[in-house]
């Protein structure tokens, strides 16, 4: 795949300072130019002012100028206006009005880490010592931006922009309502689902393992239980562990680990899933506010002003 990474997202919110403070507590690090950085991915989140919360921009990494030329041609074949510049091609997705920038950037190299040792039925990989995970004291810091989920009033057209125009590949589909698409070896980097209004559903951030999913969420909820949305659980599509929280603008943020990986030389057959099995394999059932966030009516009437 000539595309190779989800480089960054820019989100617009009415309450920039409060939202920025939330994501720093979430584990991102303030860096130059107003960006917030992950430990492995570098600057990956920018927060700008907007009348209502929305996804302003997605930046995707490509290998070289030939890749950009192909994307430019494909977008123009879809009658989407594209701006080809040195090292990038930019277009606006026509339904959600999200700006998508594909730029030539180095591939992300994440340092390998030693996995935890586990004891189980019939085997003991950790004899005579406590689990290392319970001894962790350092704050959880996301390794990289994993994916973004967008609600679109025309899911099929938004999906076509990302697949036929930008070049993402479909990993799995929820029949008639959503598509999981990838621009890297991750199972998905962009998910688009049918919605009554265009909006940003959530951004998702990789941590080391399920213990850090739990530790990160527990820390975020300690003094702010109202941030809790859904978790702990394991998704069926993508297989990842998850816990969702709400930022001050109403966007959801997800800690995740153990997402399915689709190397380029693997054979992966996209499957079509029903709604019932699409959300989770185990965990508490999703609250209605996860499927239909409480502020969607405000979005539809143009009165959204953050939380």
CSV table of C-alpha atoms in Angstrom, one decimal:
chain,number,residue,atom,x,y,z
A,1,UNK,CA,0.0,0.0,0.0
A,2,UNK,CA,1.4,3.4,-1.0
A,3,UNK,CA,-0.5,5.0,1.9
A,4,UNK,CA,1.1,4.0,5.2
A,5,UNK,CA,0.0,6.0,8.2
A,6,UNK,CA,-2.6,8.2,9.8
A,7,UNK,CA,-0.5,11.2,10.5
A,8,UNK,CA,-2.7,13.7,12.3
A,9,UNK,CA,-6.2,15.1,12.9
A,10,UNK,CA,-7.4,18.6,13.5
A,11,UNK,CA,-10.6,19.0,15.4
A,12,UNK,CA,-12.7,22.2,15.8
A,13,UNK,CA,-14.4,22.9,19.1
A,14,UNK,CA,-16.1,26.0,20.7
A,15,UNK,CA,-14.0,25.6,23.9
A,16,UNK,CA,-10.4,25.2,22.8
A,17,UNK,CA,-8.6,25.7,26.2
A,18,UNK,CA,-10.8,23.2,28.1
A,19,UNK,CA,-10.5,20.6,25.3
A,20,UNK,CA,-6.8,21.0,25.0
A,21,UNK,CA,-6.4,20.6,28.7
A,22,UNK,CA,-8.4,17.4,28.6
A,23,UNK,CA,-6.2,15.8,25.9
A,24,UNK,CA,-3.1,16.7,27.9
A,25,UNK,CA,-4.6,14.9,30.9
A,26,UNK,CA,-5.5,12.1,28.5
A,27,UNK,CA,-1.7,11.7,27.9
A,28,UNK,CA,-0.8,13.8,24.9
A,29,UNK,CA,2.2,16.2,25.2
A,30,UNK,CA,2.1,19.9,24.2
A,31,UNK,CA,4.6,20.7,21.4
A,32,UNK,CA,5.4,23.4,18.9
A,33,UNK,CA,2.7,25.1,16.9
A,34,UNK,CA,-0.1,24.3,19.2
A,35,UNK,CA,0.1,20.5,18.4
A,36,UNK,CA,-0.3,17.7,20.9
A,37,UNK,CA,2.0,14.7,20.5
A,38,UNK,CA,2.0,11.0,21.1
A,39,UNK,CA,5.1,9.2,22.2
A,40,UNK,CA,5.7,7.4,18.9
A,41,UNK,CA,3.7,9.4,16.3
A,42,UNK,CA,4.9,12.9,17.2
A,43,UNK,CA,2.5,15.8,16.7
A,44,UNK,CA,-0.9,14.2,15.9
A,45,UNK,CA,-3.7,16.4,17.3
A,46,UNK,CA,-4.4,20.0,16.7
A,47,UNK,CA,-7.4,21.8,18.3
A,48,UNK,CA,-8.8,24.9,16.7
A,49,UNK,CA,-11.8,27.1,17.3
A,50,UNK,CA,-15.1,26.2,15.6
A,51,UNK,CA,-18.7,27.2,16.3
A,52,UNK,CA,-19.5,23.5,16.9
A,53,UNK,CA,-17.4,20.4,17.4
A,54,UNK,CA,-16.3,18.8,14.1
A,55,UNK,CA,-13.4,17.1,12.3
A,56,UNK,CA,-11.6,19.8,10.4
A,57,UNK,CA,-8.7,18.0,8.8
A,58,UNK,CA,-7.2,14.5,8.5
A,59,UNK,CA,-3.6,14.1,7.3
A,60,UNK,CA,-2.5,10.8,5.8
A,61,UNK,CA,1.0,9.7,4.9
A,62,UNK,CA,2.1,8.5,1.5
A,63,UNK,CA,5.5,7.2,0.2
A,64,UNK,CA,6.3,9.5,-2.8
A,65,UNK,CA,5.2,12.0,-5.4
A,66,UNK,CA,4.0,9.2,-7.7
A,67,UNK,CA,1.4,8.2,-5.0
A,68,UNK,CA,0.3,11.8,-4.8
A,69,UNK,CA,-0.1,12.1,-8.6
A,70,UNK,CA,-2.3,9.0,-8.6
A,71,UNK,CA,-4.5,10.4,-5.8
A,72,UNK,CA,-4.8,13.7,-7.6
A,73,UNK,CA,-6.0,12.0,-10.8
A,74,UNK,CA,-8.5,9.8,-8.9
A,75,UNK,CA,-10.0,12.7,-7.1
A,76,UNK,CA,-10.4,14.7,-10.3
A,77,UNK,CA,-12.1,11.6,-11.9
A,78,UNK,CA,-14.6,11.9,-9.1
A,79,UNK,CA,-15.1,15.6,-9.9
A,80,UNK,CA,-13.5,16.5,-6.6
A,81,UNK,CA,-11.4,19.6,-6.8
A,82,UNK,CA,-7.9,18.8,-5.5
A,83,UNK,CA,-4.9,21.1,-4.9
A,84,UNK,CA,-1.6,19.5,-5.8
A,85,UNK,CA,1.4,21.1,-4.1
A,86,UNK,CA,5.0,20.2,-3.5
A,87,UNK,CA,4.8,17.1,-1.3
A,88,UNK,CA,1.1,17.0,-0.8
A,89,UNK,CA,-2.4,16.8,-2.3
A,90,UNK,CA,-5.4,18.4,-0.6
A,91,UNK,CA,-9.1,17.9,-1.1
A,92,UNK,CA,-12.3,18.6,0.8
A,93,UNK,CA,-14.6,15.6,1.3
A,94,UNK,CA,-17.9,16.9,-0.1
A,95,UNK,CA,-20.4,15.6,2.4
A,96,UNK,CA,-18.7,16.2,5.8
A,97,UNK,CA,-16.5,19.0,4.5
A,98,UNK,CA,-13.5,17.5,6.2
A,99,UNK,CA,-10.2,18.6,4.6
A,100,UNK,CA,-8.0,15.6,3.7
A,101,UNK,CA,-4.3,16.2,3.2
A,102,UNK,CA,-2.1,13.4,1.8
A,103,UNK,CA,1.6,14.2,2.2
A,104,UNK,CA,4.9,12.4,1.7
A,105,UNK,CA,6.2,11.6,5.1
A,106,UNK,CA,8.5,8.8,6.5
A,107,UNK,CA,6.9,5.6,7.6
A,108,UNK,CA,6.2,5.3,11.3
A,109,UNK,CA,8.6,3.0,13.1
A,110,UNK,CA,7.4,2.0,16.5
A,111,UNK,CA,10.0,0.5,18.9
A,112,UNK,CA,9.1,-3.0,19.9
A,113,UNK,CA,8.3,-3.6,23.6
A,114,UNK,CA,8.4,-6.8,25.6
A,115,UNK,CA,4.9,-8.2,26.2
A,116,UNK,CA,3.6,-9.0,29.6
A,117,UNK,CA,4.0,-12.6,30.9
A,118,UNK,CA,0.8,-14.3,32.0
A,119,UNK,CA,-0.1,-17.3,34.1
A,120,UNK,CA,-3.0,-19.5,33.0
A,121,UNK,CA,-4.6,-22.9,33.1
A,122,UNK,CA,-1.9,-25.4,32.6
A,123,UNK,CA,1.0,-23.0,32.2
A,124,UNK,CA,3.0,-20.6,34.3
A,125,UNK,CA,5.0,-17.9,32.4
A,126,UNK,CA,5.4,-15.7,35.5
A,127,UNK,CA,6.5,-17.9,38.4
A,128,UNK,CA,7.1,-16.4,41.8
A,129,UNK,CA,6.6,-12.7,40.8
A,130,UNK,CA,3.8,-10.3,40.8
A,131,UNK,CA,2.3,-9.1,37.5
A,132,UNK,CA,4.4,-6.2,36.2
A,133,UNK,CA,1.3,-4.3,35.1
A,134,UNK,CA,0.1,-3.8,38.7
A,135,UNK,CA,3.4,-2.2,39.6
A,136,UNK,CA,3.2,0.5,36.9
A,137,UNK,CA,3.0,4.0,38.3
A,138,UNK,CA,3.8,6.2,35.3
A,139,UNK,CA,0.9,8.1,33.7
A,140,UNK,CA,-0.5,6.4,30.5
A,141,UNK,CA,0.7,8.1,27.3
A,142,UNK,CA,-0.8,7.1,24.0
A,143,UNK,CA,1.7,5.6,21.5
A,144,UNK,CA,0.0,6.9,18.3
A,145,UNK,CA,-3.2,8.1,16.8
A,146,UNK,CA,-5.1,5.0,15.6
A,147,UNK,CA,-8.3,6.1,13.9
A,148,UNK,CA,-11.1,8.6,13.5
A,149,UNK,CA,-14.8,7.9,13.2
A,150,UNK,CA,-17.1,10.3,11.3
A,151,UNK,CA,-20.8,10.5,11.0
A,152,UNK,CA,-21.9,11.3,7.5
A,153,UNK,CA,-25.4,12.2,6.1
A,154,UNK,CA,-24.3,10.2,2.9
A,155,UNK,CA,-22.1,7.4,4.1
A,156,UNK,CA,-21.8,5.8,0.6
A,157,UNK,CA,-20.4,9.0,-1.0
A,158,UNK,CA,-18.1,9.8,1.9
A,159,UNK,CA,-16.8,6.2,1.7
A,160,UNK,CA,-16.3,6.5,-2.1
A,161,UNK,CA,-14.2,9.7,-1.5
A,162,UNK,CA,-11.9,7.8,0.8
A,163,UNK,CA,-11.6,4.6,-1.2
A,164,UNK,CA,-12.0,5.6,-4.8
A,165,UNK,CA,-10.3,9.0,-4.3
A,166,UNK,CA,-7.7,8.8,-1.5
A,167,UNK,CA,-7.1,5.1,-1.9
A,168,UNK,CA,-8.0,3.6,1.5
A,169,UNK,CA,-8.9,0.0,1.6
A,170,UNK,CA,-12.1,-1.5,3.1
A,171,UNK,CA,-11.4,-3.9,5.9
A,172,UNK,CA,-15.0,-4.7,7.0
A,173,UNK,CA,-18.5,-3.4,6.5
A,174,UNK,CA,-21.6,-3.0,8.7
A,175,UNK,CA,-24.4,-3.8,6.3
A,176,UNK,CA,-25.9,-0.6,4.9
A,177,UNK,CA,-24.5,1.8,7.5
A,178,UNK,CA,-20.7,1.8,7.9
A,179,UNK,CA,-17.3,1.0,6.5
A,180,UNK,CA,-14.0,0.3,8.3
A,181,UNK,CA,-11.2,1.6,6.1
A,182,UNK,CA,-7.4,1.6,6.4
A,183,UNK,CA,-4.4,3.6,5.2
A,184,UNK,CA,-1.9,1.5,7.1
A,185,UNK,CA,-1.5,-2.0,8.4
A,186,UNK,CA,-4.0,-1.2,11.2
A,187,UNK,CA,-7.4,-2.8,10.7
A,188,UNK,CA,-9.0,0.6,10.3
A,189,UNK,CA,-7.9,4.3,10.4
A,190,UNK,CA,-11.1,5.9,9.1
A,191,UNK,CA,-14.6,4.7,9.9
A,192,UNK,CA,-17.6,6.4,8.2
A,193,UNK,CA,-21.1,5.6,9.4
A,194,UNK,CA,-24.5,6.8,8.3
A,195,UNK,CA,-25.8,9.6,10.6
A,196,UNK,CA,-28.6,12.2,10.6
A,197,UNK,CA,-26.0,15.0,10.7
A,198,UNK,CA,-22.3,15.3,9.9
A,199,UNK,CA,-20.2,15.1,13.0
A,200,UNK,CA,-17.0,13.7,14.6
A,201,UNK,CA,-17.9,10.6,16.7
A,202,UNK,CA,-14.4,9.8,18.2
A,203,UNK,CA,-10.7,9.7,17.9
A,204,UNK,CA,-8.8,6.6,19.0
A,205,UNK,CA,-5.4,6.4,20.6
A,206,UNK,CA,-3.2,3.3,21.0
A,207,UNK,CA,-1.7,2.3,24.3
A,208,UNK,CA,0.5,-0.7,25.2
A,209,UNK,CA,-2.1,-3.2,26.4
A,210,UNK,CA,-5.4,-3.7,28.1
A,211,UNK,CA,-3.9,-2.8,31.5
A,212,UNK,CA,-3.0,0.7,30.1
A,213,UNK,CA,-6.5,1.0,28.6
A,214,UNK,CA,-7.9,0.4,32.1
A,215,UNK,CA,-5.3,2.5,33.9
A,216,UNK,CA,-5.7,5.4,31.5
A,217,UNK,CA,-9.5,5.5,31.8
A,218,UNK,CA,-9.4,5.0,35.6
A,219,UNK,CA,-7.1,8.0,36.0
A,220,UNK,CA,-9.3,10.2,33.7
A,221,UNK,CA,-12.4,9.2,35.7
A,222,UNK,CA,-11.0,9.6,39.2
A,223,UNK,CA,-12.1,13.2,39.6
A,224,UNK,CA,-14.5,13.3,36.6
A,225,UNK,CA,-16.8,10.3,36.5
A,226,UNK,CA,-19.1,12.2,34.1
A,227,UNK,CA,-16.5,11.6,31.4
A,228,UNK,CA,-17.3,7.9,31.2
A,229,UNK,CA,-19.1,6.7,28.1
A,230,UNK,CA,-18.5,3.0,27.5
A,231,UNK,CA,-16.0,0.4,28.6
A,232,UNK,CA,-14.1,-1.7,29.4
A,233,UNK,CA,-14.8,-4.1,26.6
A,234,UNK,CA,-13.5,-5.8,23.4
A,235,UNK,CA,-14.8,-4.9,20.0
A,236,UNK,CA,-15.8,-7.7,17.6
A,237,UNK,CA,-14.8,-5.9,14.4
A,238,UNK,CA,-11.1,-5.0,14.8
A,239,UNK,CA,-10.8,-7.1,18.0
A,240,UNK,CA,-9.4,-4.3,20.1
A,241,UNK,CA,-9.9,-3.6,23.8
A,242,UNK,CA,-11.6,-0.2,24.3
A,243,UNK,CA,-12.7,2.4,26.8
A,244,UNK,CA,-14.5,5.6,25.6
A,245,UNK,CA,-14.5,8.9,27.4
A,246,UNK,CA,-16.1,12.3,26.5
A,247,UNK,CA,-14.0,15.5,26.1
A,248,UNK,CA,-15.4,18.9,27.2
A,249,UNK,CA,-16.7,19.6,23.6
A,250,UNK,CA,-18.7,16.4,23.5
A,251,UNK,CA,-16.3,14.4,21.3
A,252,UNK,CA,-15.5,10.8,22.4
A,253,UNK,CA,-11.9,9.7,22.9
A,254,UNK,CA,-10.9,6.0,23.0
A,255,UNK,CA,-8.0,4.3,24.6
A,256,UNK,CA,-7.4,1.0,22.6
A,257,UNK,CA,-4.9,-1.9,22.4
A,258,UNK,CA,-4.5,-5.1,20.4
A,259,UNK,CA,-6.2,-4.0,17.2
A,260,UNK,CA,-6.2,-6.5,14.3
A,261,UNK,CA,-3.2,-6.0,11.9
A,262,UNK,CA,-3.4,-6.5,8.1
A,263,UNK,CA,0.1,-6.7,6.6
A,264,UNK,CA,0.4,-5.9,2.9
A,265,UNK,CA,1.2,-9.4,2.0
A,266,UNK,CA,-1.6,-11.0,4.0
A,267,UNK,CA,-4.8,-12.1,2.4
A,268,UNK,CA,-7.7,-10.3,4.2
A,269,UNK,CA,-11.3,-10.8,3.1
A,270,UNK,CA,-13.6,-8.0,4.2
A,271,UNK,CA,-16.8,-9.3,5.8
A,272,UNK,CA,-20.3,-7.8,6.0
A,273,UNK,CA,-21.5,-7.7,9.6
A,274,UNK,CA,-24.9,-7.1,11.1
A,275,UNK,CA,-25.6,-4.3,13.5
A,276,UNK,CA,-26.0,-6.7,16.5
A,277,UNK,CA,-22.5,-8.2,16.2
A,278,UNK,CA,-20.7,-5.1,15.0
A,279,UNK,CA,-20.2,-3.2,18.2
A,280,UNK,CA,-18.6,-5.5,20.8
A,281,UNK,CA,-17.7,-9.1,21.7
A,282,UNK,CA,-17.8,-8.6,25.4
A,283,UNK,CA,-18.2,-5.9,28.0
A,284,UNK,CA,-21.2,-3.8,29.1
A,285,UNK,CA,-23.7,-3.0,26.4
A,286,UNK,CA,-23.2,0.4,24.8
A,287,UNK,CA,-25.3,3.2,26.2
A,288,UNK,CA,-27.8,4.9,23.8
A,289,UNK,CA,-25.5,8.0,24.0
A,290,UNK,CA,-22.7,6.1,22.3
A,291,UNK,CA,-24.8,5.3,19.3
A,292,UNK,CA,-26.5,8.7,19.2
A,293,UNK,CA,-24.5,11.3,21.2
A,294,UNK,CA,-26.7,13.6,23.3
A,295,UNK,CA,-25.7,16.7,21.4
A,296,UNK,CA,-26.8,15.5,17.9
A,297,UNK,CA,-30.0,17.5,18.2
A,298,UNK,CA,-28.0,20.6,18.8
A,299,UNK,CA,-25.9,19.9,15.8
A,300,UNK,CA,-29.0,19.5,13.7
A,301,UNK,CA,-30.5,22.8,14.8
A,302,UNK,CA,-27.2,24.7,14.7
A,303,UNK,CA,-27.2,25.4,18.5
A,304,UNK,CA,-24.2,23.3,19.6
A,305,UNK,CA,-21.9,25.2,21.8
A,306,UNK,CA,-19.8,22.5,23.6
A,307,UNK,CA,-20.2,21.1,27.1
